[in-house]
Coordinates of N, CA, C and O in Angstrom, one line a residue:
H1 N 0.8 -1.3 0.0 CA 0.0 0.2 -0.3 C 0.8 1.4 0.0 O 2.1 1.3 1.0
V2 N 0.5 2.3 -0.7 CA 1.4 3.5 -1.0 C 0.4 4.7 -0.2 O -0.6 4.7 -0.4
Q3 N 1.0 5.2 0.9 CA 0.6 6.3 1.1 C 1.4 7.8 0.9 O 2.7 7.9 0.9
L4 N 0.8 8.7 0.3 CA 1.2 10.0 -0.2 C 0.7 11.1 0.8 O -0.4 11.1 1.3
V5 N 1.4 11.8 1.3 CA 1.0 13.0 2.4 C 1.8 14.3 1.6 O 2.9 14.5 1.8
E6 N 0.9 15.4 1.3 CA 1.1 16.5 1.3 C 1.1 17.4 2.3 O 0.8 17.2 3.3
S7 N 1.9 18.5 2.1 CA 2.1 19.5 3.0 C 2.1 20.6 2.2 O 2.8 20.7 1.2
G8 N 2.0 22.0 3.1 CA 2.7 23.2 2.4 C 1.3 24.1 1.9 O 1.8 25.4 1.9
G9 N 0.6 23.7 1.6 CA -0.6 24.7 1.8 C -0.6 25.5 2.6 O -1.2 25.3 3.9
V10 N -0.8 26.6 2.1 CA -1.5 28.1 3.1 C -2.0 29.1 2.5 O -2.4 28.9 1.2
L11 N -2.4 29.8 3.4 CA -2.7 31.2 2.6 C -2.0 32.2 2.0 O -1.0 32.4 2.7
V12 N -2.2 32.6 0.8 CA -0.7 33.4 0.4 C -1.4 34.4 -0.6 O -2.7 34.1 -1.1
Q13 N -1.1 35.5 -0.7 CA -1.8 36.9 -1.6 C -1.3 36.4 -3.2 O -0.5 36.0 -3.3
P14 N -2.1 37.2 -3.9 CA -1.9 37.1 -5.5 C -0.5 37.5 -5.5 O -0.1 38.5 -5.0
G15 N 0.0 37.1 -6.3 CA 1.2 37.1 -6.8 C 2.4 36.9 -6.1 O 3.5 36.6 -6.6
G16 N 1.9 35.9 -4.8 CA 2.9 35.3 -4.1 C 3.3 33.9 -4.4 O 2.9 33.4 -5.3
S17 N 4.2 33.4 -3.6 CA 4.8 31.9 -4.3 C 4.4 30.7 -2.9 O 4.6 31.3 -1.9
L18 N 4.4 29.5 -3.3 CA 4.4 28.6 -2.3 C 4.9 27.3 -2.9 O 5.2 27.3 -4.0
R19 N 5.5 26.4 -2.1 CA 6.1 25.2 -2.2 C 5.5 24.3 -1.6 O 5.5 24.0 -0.4
L20 N 4.7 23.2 -2.2 CA 4.0 22.3 -1.7 C 5.1 20.8 -1.7 O 5.8 20.6 -2.5
S21 N 4.8 20.3 -0.8 CA 5.7 19.0 -0.9 C 4.9 17.3 -0.7 O 3.5 17.8 -0.1
C22 N 5.4 16.5 -0.9 CA 4.3 15.3 -1.2 C 5.8 14.2 -0.5 O 6.6 14.0 -1.3
A23 N 5.3 13.6 0.3 CA 5.9 12.7 1.2 C 5.5 11.2 0.8 O 4.2 11.1 1.1
A24 N 6.2 10.3 0.4 CA 5.8 9.2 0.2 C 6.4 7.9 1.0 O 7.3 7.8 1.5
S25 N 5.5 7.1 1.4 CA 5.9 6.0 2.3 C 6.5 4.8 1.9 O 7.1 4.0 2.5
V26 N 6.8 4.5 0.3 CA 7.5 3.2 0.4 C 8.7 4.0 -1.0 O 8.6 5.0 -1.5
C27 N 9.9 3.2 -0.8 CA 11.0 3.5 -1.3 C 10.9 3.1 -3.0 O 11.8 3.7 -3.8
S28 N 9.9 2.3 -3.5 CA 9.8 1.9 -4.8 C 9.1 3.1 -5.9 O 9.0 2.8 -6.8
L29 N 8.9 4.3 -4.9 CA 8.6 5.3 -5.8 C 9.2 5.9 -7.0 O 8.6 6.6 -8.1
H30 N 10.7 5.6 -7.1 CA 11.4 6.1 -8.1 C 10.9 5.3 -9.5 O 11.6 5.8 -10.2
Y31 N 10.4 4.2 -9.3 CA 10.0 3.7 -10.4 C 9.1 4.2 -11.2 O 8.8 3.9 -12.4
F32 N 8.4 5.4 -10.6 CA 6.9 5.7 -11.1 C 7.0 7.1 -11.6 O 7.8 8.1 -10.8
A33 N 6.5 7.4 -12.4 CA 6.2 9.1 -12.5 C 5.1 9.6 -11.5 O 4.6 8.5 -11.2
M34 N 5.6 10.6 -11.1 CA 4.4 11.2 -10.0 C 3.9 12.7 -10.6 O 4.5 13.6 -11.6
G35 N 2.5 13.0 -10.1 CA 1.9 14.1 -10.5 C 1.3 14.8 -9.6 O 1.3 14.5 -8.4
W36 N 1.0 16.0 -9.7 CA -0.2 16.9 -9.0 C -1.4 17.3 -9.5 O -1.1 17.4 -10.7
F37 N -2.1 17.0 -9.2 CA -3.8 17.4 -9.4 C -4.5 18.4 -8.4 O -3.4 18.8 -7.1
R38 N -5.2 19.4 -8.5 CA -6.1 19.9 -7.9 C -7.6 20.0 -8.0 O -7.9 19.8 -9.4
H39 N -8.1 20.6 -6.8 CA -9.6 20.4 -7.0 C -10.1 21.7 -6.4 O -10.1 21.7 -4.9
A40 N -10.9 22.5 -7.2 CA -11.6 23.8 -6.9 C -13.0 23.4 -6.8 O -13.2 22.9 -7.4
P41 N -13.4 24.0 -5.3 CA -14.9 24.0 -5.3 C -15.5 24.7 -6.7 O -15.3 25.3 -7.4
G42 N -16.8 23.3 -7.2 CA -17.6 23.8 -8.1 C -16.7 23.5 -9.6 O -17.4 23.5 -10.4
K43 N -15.3 23.0 -9.7 CA -14.8 22.5 -10.7 C -14.2 21.0 -10.7 O -14.6 20.5 -9.7
E44 N -14.3 20.8 -11.9 CA -13.7 19.5 -12.0 C -12.2 19.2 -11.4 O -11.4 20.2 -11.6
R45 N -11.8 18.0 -11.2 CA -10.4 17.9 -10.6 C -9.6 17.9 -12.0 O -9.9 17.3 -12.9
E46 N -8.2 18.5 -11.9 CA -7.8 19.2 -12.8 C -6.1 18.5 -12.7 O -5.5 18.9 -11.5
G47 N -5.6 18.1 -13.7 CA -4.3 17.5 -13.7 C -3.2 19.0 -13.6 O -3.6 19.4 -14.9
V48 N -2.4 19.0 -13.0 CA -1.7 20.2 -13.0 C -0.3 20.0 -13.5 O 0.2 20.9 -14.3
A49 N 0.5 18.9 -13.1 CA 2.1 18.6 -13.6 C 2.4 17.2 -13.4 O 1.9 16.5 -12.6
C50 N 3.0 16.9 -14.2 CA 4.1 15.7 -13.9 C 5.3 15.4 -14.2 O 5.5 16.3 -15.0
I51 N 6.0 14.6 -13.4 CA 7.4 14.4 -13.5 C 7.9 13.0 -13.8 O 7.1 12.0 -13.2
T52 N 8.8 12.7 -14.6 CA 8.9 11.2 -15.3 C 9.9 10.8 -13.8 O 10.2 11.5 -13.1
N53 N 9.8 9.4 -13.6 CA 10.7 8.8 -12.3 C 12.3 9.0 -12.3 O 12.7 9.5 -11.5
D54 N 12.7 9.7 -13.5 CA 14.2 10.0 -13.3 C 14.2 11.6 -13.6 O 15.5 11.7 -13.9
N55 N 13.5 12.2 -13.3 CA 13.5 13.6 -13.5 C 13.8 14.4 -15.0 O 14.3 15.5 -15.1
G56 N 13.7 13.3 -15.8 CA 14.4 14.1 -17.1 C 13.1 14.8 -17.9 O 13.4 15.1 -18.7
N57 N 11.9 14.3 -17.4 CA 10.8 15.1 -18.3 C 9.6 15.5 -17.5 O 9.2 15.0 -16.5
T58 N 9.2 16.8 -17.8 CA 7.9 17.0 -17.1 C 6.7 17.7 -18.1 O 7.1 17.7 -19.1
T59 N 5.8 17.8 -17.6 CA 4.6 18.1 -18.3 C 3.5 18.9 -17.7 O 3.5 18.6 -16.3
Y60 N 2.8 20.1 -18.1 CA 2.1 20.9 -17.6 C 0.8 21.5 -18.1 O 0.8 21.1 -19.0
T61 N -0.2 21.6 -17.4 CA -1.6 22.2 -17.9 C -1.1 23.5 -18.2 O -0.2 24.1 -17.7
E62 N -2.0 23.9 -19.3 CA -1.4 25.5 -19.8 C -1.7 26.5 -19.0 O -0.8 27.2 -19.0
S63 N -2.3 26.3 -18.1 CA -2.7 27.4 -17.1 C -1.5 27.8 -16.1 O -1.6 29.0 -15.6
V64 N -0.6 26.7 -16.3 CA 0.1 26.9 -15.1 C 1.9 27.0 -15.4 O 2.6 27.0 -15.0
K65 N 2.1 26.9 -16.9 CA 3.1 26.5 -17.6 C 3.8 27.9 -17.4 O 3.4 29.2 -17.5
G66 N 5.2 27.9 -17.1 CA 6.3 29.2 -16.7 C 5.9 29.9 -15.1 O 6.4 30.7 -15.1
R67 N 4.9 29.3 -14.6 CA 4.8 29.7 -13.3 C 4.7 28.4 -12.0 O 5.5 29.0 -11.2
F68 N 4.5 27.4 -12.5 CA 4.7 26.2 -11.5 C 6.0 25.3 -11.9 O 6.3 25.2 -12.9
T69 N 6.5 24.6 -11.0 CA 7.7 23.8 -11.2 C 7.4 22.7 -10.5 O 7.7 22.6 -9.5
I70 N 7.5 21.5 -11.1 CA 7.4 20.1 -10.4 C 8.8 19.6 -10.6 O 9.7 19.7 -11.4
S71 N 9.1 18.7 -9.3 CA 10.7 18.2 -9.1 C 10.4 17.3 -8.2 O 9.2 17.1 -7.5
R72 N 11.5 16.6 -7.8 CA 11.1 15.5 -7.3 C 12.9 15.1 -6.4 O 13.8 15.3 -7.2
D73 N 12.7 14.5 -5.4 CA 14.2 14.0 -4.5 C 13.8 12.4 -4.7 O 13.4 12.1 -3.3
N74 N 14.5 11.3 -5.4 CA 14.0 10.2 -5.0 C 14.8 9.3 -4.0 O 14.1 8.5 -3.3
S75 N 15.8 10.3 -3.6 CA 16.7 9.8 -2.4 C 15.8 9.7 -1.0 O 16.1 9.3 0.1
K76 N 14.8 11.0 -1.3 CA 14.2 11.2 0.2 C 12.7 10.8 -0.2 O 11.7 11.2 0.9
N77 N 12.4 10.4 -1.0 CA 10.8 9.7 -1.7 C 10.0 11.3 -1.4 O 9.0 11.0 -1.1
M78 N 10.5 12.2 -2.1 CA 9.6 13.4 -2.0 C 9.2 13.9 -3.3 O 10.4 13.8 -4.3
V79 N 8.0 14.8 -3.5 CA 7.9 15.4 -4.6 C 7.2 16.7 -4.4 O 6.9 16.9 -3.5
Y80 N 7.7 17.6 -5.3 CA 7.5 18.9 -5.0 C 7.1 19.5 -6.1 O 7.0 19.6 -7.2
L81 N 6.3 21.0 -5.7 CA 5.6 21.7 -6.6 C 5.8 23.2 -6.3 O 5.2 23.3 -5.3
Q82 N 6.7 23.9 -6.9 CA 6.7 25.1 -6.7 C 6.1 26.1 -7.3 O 5.9 25.9 -8.6
M83 N 5.4 26.7 -7.0 CA 4.2 27.5 -7.3 C 4.3 29.2 -7.3 O 4.6 29.5 -6.2
N84 N 4.7 29.6 -8.5 CA 4.8 31.3 -8.1 C 3.6 32.0 -9.1 O 3.0 31.8 -9.7
S85 N 3.9 33.4 -8.7 CA 2.8 34.2 -9.4 C 1.4 33.7 -9.3 O 0.8 33.7 -10.2
L86 N 1.3 33.5 -7.9 CA 0.0 32.7 -7.9 C -1.2 33.6 -8.2 O -1.3 34.8 -8.0
K87 N -2.4 33.1 -8.6 CA -3.5 33.9 -8.8 C -4.8 33.0 -8.2 O -4.8 32.2 -7.9
S88 N -6.0 34.0 -8.3 CA -7.1 33.5 -7.5 C -7.5 32.1 -8.1 O -8.2 31.4 -7.2
E89 N -7.4 32.0 -9.2 CA -7.7 30.7 -9.8 C -7.2 29.5 -9.6 O -7.5 28.4 -10.2
D90 N -5.9 29.6 -9.1 CA -5.0 28.6 -8.4 C -5.5 28.0 -6.9 O -5.1 27.1 -6.6
M91 N -6.7 28.7 -6.2 CA -6.9 28.1 -5.0 C -7.7 27.0 -5.2 O -8.5 27.2 -6.1
A92 N -7.3 25.8 -4.7 CA -8.0 24.8 -4.4 C -7.1 23.9 -3.6 O -6.1 24.2 -2.9
I93 N -7.7 22.5 -3.5 CA -7.0 21.7 -2.8 C -5.7 20.8 -3.8 O -6.3 20.4 -4.8
Y94 N -4.9 20.7 -3.6 CA -3.9 20.0 -4.1 C -3.5 18.7 -4.0 O -3.0 18.7 -2.6
Y95 N -3.4 17.8 -4.4 CA -3.1 16.1 -4.5 C -1.8 16.0 -4.8 O -1.7 16.1 -6.3
C96 N -1.0 15.1 -4.5 CA -0.1 14.6 -5.3 C -0.5 13.3 -5.3 O -1.4 12.4 -4.8
A97 N 0.1 12.4 -6.7 CA -0.3 11.2 -7.2 C 0.7 10.2 -8.1 O 1.5 10.9 -8.2
R98 N 0.5 9.0 -7.6 CA 1.5 8.4 -8.5 C 0.8 7.7 -9.9 O 0.0 7.3 -9.9
S99 N 1.8 7.9 -11.0 CA 1.1 7.7 -12.3 C 1.2 6.4 -12.9 O 2.5 5.8 -12.4
I100 N 0.6 5.6 -13.1 CA 1.1 4.4 -13.8 C 1.1 4.4 -15.4 O 1.1 2.8 -16.1
Y101 N 0.9 5.4 -15.8 CA 1.2 5.5 -17.3 C 2.0 6.3 -17.6 O 2.2 7.1 -18.8
G102 N 3.1 6.6 -16.8 CA 4.0 7.6 -17.1 C 3.6 9.2 -17.1 O 3.0 9.5 -16.5
L103 N 4.3 9.6 -18.1 CA 4.0 11.3 -18.2 C 2.8 11.9 -18.6 O 2.4 12.0 -19.7
V104 N 1.8 11.6 -18.0 CA 0.3 12.1 -18.4 C -0.2 12.9 -16.9 O 0.3 12.7 -15.9
I105 N -1.3 13.6 -17.5 CA -2.1 14.5 -16.3 C -3.5 14.0 -16.4 O -3.9 15.1 -16.0
T106 N -4.0 13.0 -16.8 CA -5.4 12.7 -16.5 C -5.3 12.0 -15.3 O -4.6 11.0 -15.5
A107 N -6.2 11.9 -14.9 CA -6.4 11.2 -13.5 C -6.5 9.4 -13.7 O -6.2 8.8 -12.8
T108 N -7.2 9.3 -15.0 CA -7.1 7.9 -15.1 C -5.9 7.0 -15.1 O -5.7 6.0 -15.3
G109 N -5.0 7.8 -15.1 CA -3.2 7.4 -15.3 C -2.8 6.9 -14.0 O -1.6 7.0 -14.1
Y110 N -3.8 7.2 -13.1 CA -3.0 7.4 -11.7 C -3.5 6.1 -10.7 O -4.9 6.3 -10.6
D111 N -2.8 5.6 -9.8 CA -3.4 4.7 -8.8 C -3.8 5.0 -7.5 O -4.5 4.6 -6.9
Y112 N -2.5 5.8 -7.1 CA -2.8 6.7 -5.5 C -2.6 7.7 -5.5 O -2.1 8.4 -6.2
F113 N -3.6 8.4 -4.8 CA -3.8 9.9 -4.4 C -3.4 10.3 -2.9 O -4.0 9.1 -2.1
G114 N -2.5 11.3 -2.5 CA -2.9 11.8 -1.2 C -4.2 12.4 -0.9 O -5.0 12.4 -1.3
Q115 N -4.0 12.9 0.5 CA -5.6 13.1 1.0 C -5.7 15.2 0.7 O -6.4 15.6 1.0
G116 N -4.3 15.5 0.3 CA -4.5 16.8 -0.1 C -4.3 17.8 0.6 O -4.1 17.6 1.9
T117 N -4.1 19.0 0.2 CA -3.4 20.4 1.1 C -4.2 21.3 0.4 O -3.9 21.6 -0.9
Q118 N -4.5 22.2 1.5 CA -5.6 23.4 1.0 C -4.4 24.8 0.5 O -3.8 25.2 1.3
V119 N -4.7 25.0 -0.7 CA -3.9 26.4 -1.0 C -4.9 27.3 -1.3 O -6.3 27.3 -2.0
T120 N -5.2 28.5 -0.5 CA -5.8 29.4 -0.6 C -5.1 30.8 -1.2 O -4.2 31.2 -0.6
V121 N -5.4 31.7 -2.2 CA -5.1 32.7 -2.6 C -6.0 33.6 -2.3 O -7.1 34.1 -3.0
S122 N -5.6 34.8 -1.5 CA -6.4 35.7 -1.4 C -5.8 36.9 -0.8 O -4.9 36.8 0.1
S123 N -6.2 38.0 -0.9 CA -5.7 39.3 -0.4 C -6.4 39.6 1.1 O -5.9 40.4 1.3

């Protein structure tokens, strides 16, 4: 069983920055691509970013390109999401997840999700 625990979600002002972290309970995580999703009230869950297991490639949803950066540290079983220039529309619960289909950001390609961390963007 894989446990993913997100942290780092807080209240931040528009234009601010935040780094989310995801800790995995298993060492075998380095075999898998990892992703971040978000779910805002009244909206469908959205894939935000994904990174391959070897840090070689990343992909992002269009709305966060140039502002968000996904990274990972396989030695620590950690995945990160650096978020810059935050906007009100970025406000959501953010989840990390394990991909079983490589570099994708569609939820059907993932088998484990964390419980999420709330990101609030407000002045």
